């Protein structure tokens, strides 16, 4: 239950960048993925996590995908500012088919592709494959948070709140989706789903997932806002109503379930 304390303490206090789906969301995605691993992939995950290290390079004793799912956020939070800038997102405009910039390949979809290749390559050092596993687990979750894959000109970075509630200091449209929407989405209990597909994934599958999440950002995060129009700044603080939150939570839950099953598919494919 530690995540509940962390989420409660951080609501409104922690910087928006600290979470992305929140620890709870990332753990839920990873738990669904682990339930859908093939026996071969599960055995390799156990080997890869056997000597896992925490962000201070000390033994973490973490053995499950859920327990390592937020490591990528943890290392960012103690790194020099901007060390991992852009790694967890890609600012694809929601009002265009054009993809956002990906400087030197450091953006969410391209990094998943890069780390999945390291994971697949058994000649890579064990530590590199351990860290590649943790990156893949985290970033597949992030990519499915619609605002990690699609934004309007505000980039989600505007003060926001829920009508009838207070505008909590530090809450932005982005962090509303990361935390408030995610917590609401998971009130329905553990994520559900069974992976039926064992076909090899195309190499660019993460980019396809990202484009789909970009379209979800347009349809569910932006089009449903009062007064939204393309490439126009929204009035701030952006206040959303309960109906908005309910539809956002239903969308977020579907996105997290897709993330969990696709993560399992990618790991099964990479760890045969
Ligand atoms: Zn992240």
Coordinates of C-alpha atoms in Angstrom, one line a residue, residues 81-187:
X81 CA 18.2 18.3 -14.6
X82 CA 17.5 17.5 -18.2
X83 CA 19.5 14.3 -18.2
X84 CA 16.5 12.3 -19.4
X85 CA 14.6 15.2 -20.9
X86 CA 12.2 14.0 -23.6
X87 CA 12.9 10.3 -23.0
X88 CA 9.4 9.5 -21.6
X89 CA 7.3 11.4 -24.2
X90 CA 7.1 12.5 -27.7
X91 CA 5.4 15.8 -28.4
X92 CA 3.3 14.8 -31.4
X93 CA 0.8 17.5 -32.4
X94 CA -2.7 16.2 -31.9
X95 CA -3.9 18.3 -34.8
X96 CA -1.6 17.0 -37.4
X97 CA -0.3 13.6 -38.8
X98 CA 3.2 14.9 -38.5
X99 CA 5.3 13.3 -35.7
X100 CA 7.0 15.4 -33.1
X101 CA 10.8 15.8 -32.9
X102 CA 12.9 13.0 -31.5
X103 CA 16.3 14.5 -30.9
X104 CA 19.0 11.8 -31.5
X105 CA 16.5 9.1 -31.0
X106 CA 15.7 10.0 -27.3
X107 CA 11.9 9.8 -27.3
X108 CA 9.5 7.3 -26.0
X109 CA 8.8 5.1 -29.1
X110 CA 12.3 5.1 -30.4
X111 CA 13.8 4.2 -27.0
X112 CA 11.4 1.3 -26.6
X113 CA 12.6 0.0 -30.0
X114 CA 16.2 0.5 -29.0
X115 CA 15.9 -1.2 -25.5
X116 CA 13.8 -4.1 -26.9
X117 CA 16.7 -4.8 -29.3
X118 CA 19.2 -4.9 -26.3
X119 CA 16.8 -7.1 -24.4
X120 CA 16.6 -9.5 -27.3
X121 CA 20.4 -9.7 -27.8
X122 CA 21.8 -12.3 -25.4
X123 CA 25.4 -11.2 -26.2
X124 CA 24.7 -7.9 -24.4
X125 CA 26.1 -7.6 -20.8
X126 CA 23.6 -8.7 -18.1
X127 CA 23.4 -5.2 -16.6
X128 CA 22.6 -3.6 -19.9
X129 CA 19.8 -6.2 -20.4
X130 CA 18.5 -5.7 -16.9
X131 CA 18.3 -1.9 -17.5
X132 CA 16.8 -2.4 -20.9
X133 CA 14.0 -4.5 -19.3
X134 CA 13.2 -1.7 -16.8
X135 CA 13.2 0.9 -19.5
X136 CA 10.8 -1.1 -21.7
X137 CA 8.5 -1.9 -18.8
X138 CA 8.3 1.8 -17.9
X139 CA 8.1 3.4 -21.4
X140 CA 5.4 1.1 -22.8
X141 CA 3.3 2.4 -19.9
X142 CA 4.2 6.0 -20.5
X143 CA 3.6 5.8 -24.2
X144 CA -0.1 4.8 -23.6
X145 CA -0.7 7.9 -21.4
X146 CA -2.3 9.9 -24.1
X147 CA -0.6 13.2 -23.2
X148 CA 2.8 11.4 -23.5
X149 CA 2.1 10.8 -27.1
X150 CA 0.0 13.7 -28.2
X151 CA -0.3 17.4 -27.2
X152 CA -1.7 20.7 -28.4
X153 CA 0.5 23.8 -28.4
X154 CA 0.2 24.0 -24.6
X155 CA 2.0 20.7 -24.3
X156 CA -0.3 19.8 -21.5
X157 CA 1.6 22.2 -19.3
X158 CA -1.2 24.5 -18.1
X159 CA -2.7 24.8 -14.6
X160 CA -5.7 22.6 -14.3
X161 CA -8.3 21.4 -11.7
X162 CA -11.6 19.7 -11.3
X163 CA -14.8 21.8 -11.0
X164 CA -16.0 21.6 -7.5
X165 CA -12.5 20.9 -6.2
X166 CA -9.6 23.2 -5.7
X167 CA -6.9 24.0 -8.2
X168 CA -4.0 22.2 -6.4
X169 CA -0.7 24.0 -6.7
X170 CA 1.4 22.4 -9.3
X171 CA -1.4 20.4 -10.9
X172 CA -1.3 20.7 -14.7
X173 CA -3.5 19.2 -17.4
X174 CA -0.7 16.6 -17.9
X175 CA -0.4 15.7 -14.2
X176 CA -4.2 15.6 -13.9
X177 CA -4.0 12.7 -16.4
X178 CA -0.9 11.2 -14.8
X179 CA -2.4 11.0 -11.4
X180 CA -6.1 12.0 -10.9
X181 CA -7.4 10.3 -14.0
X182 CA -5.2 7.2 -13.4
X183 CA -6.3 6.8 -9.8
X184 CA -9.9 7.1 -10.9
X185 CA -9.3 4.5 -13.7
X186 CA -7.9 2.0 -11.3
X187 CA -10.8 2.3 -8.8

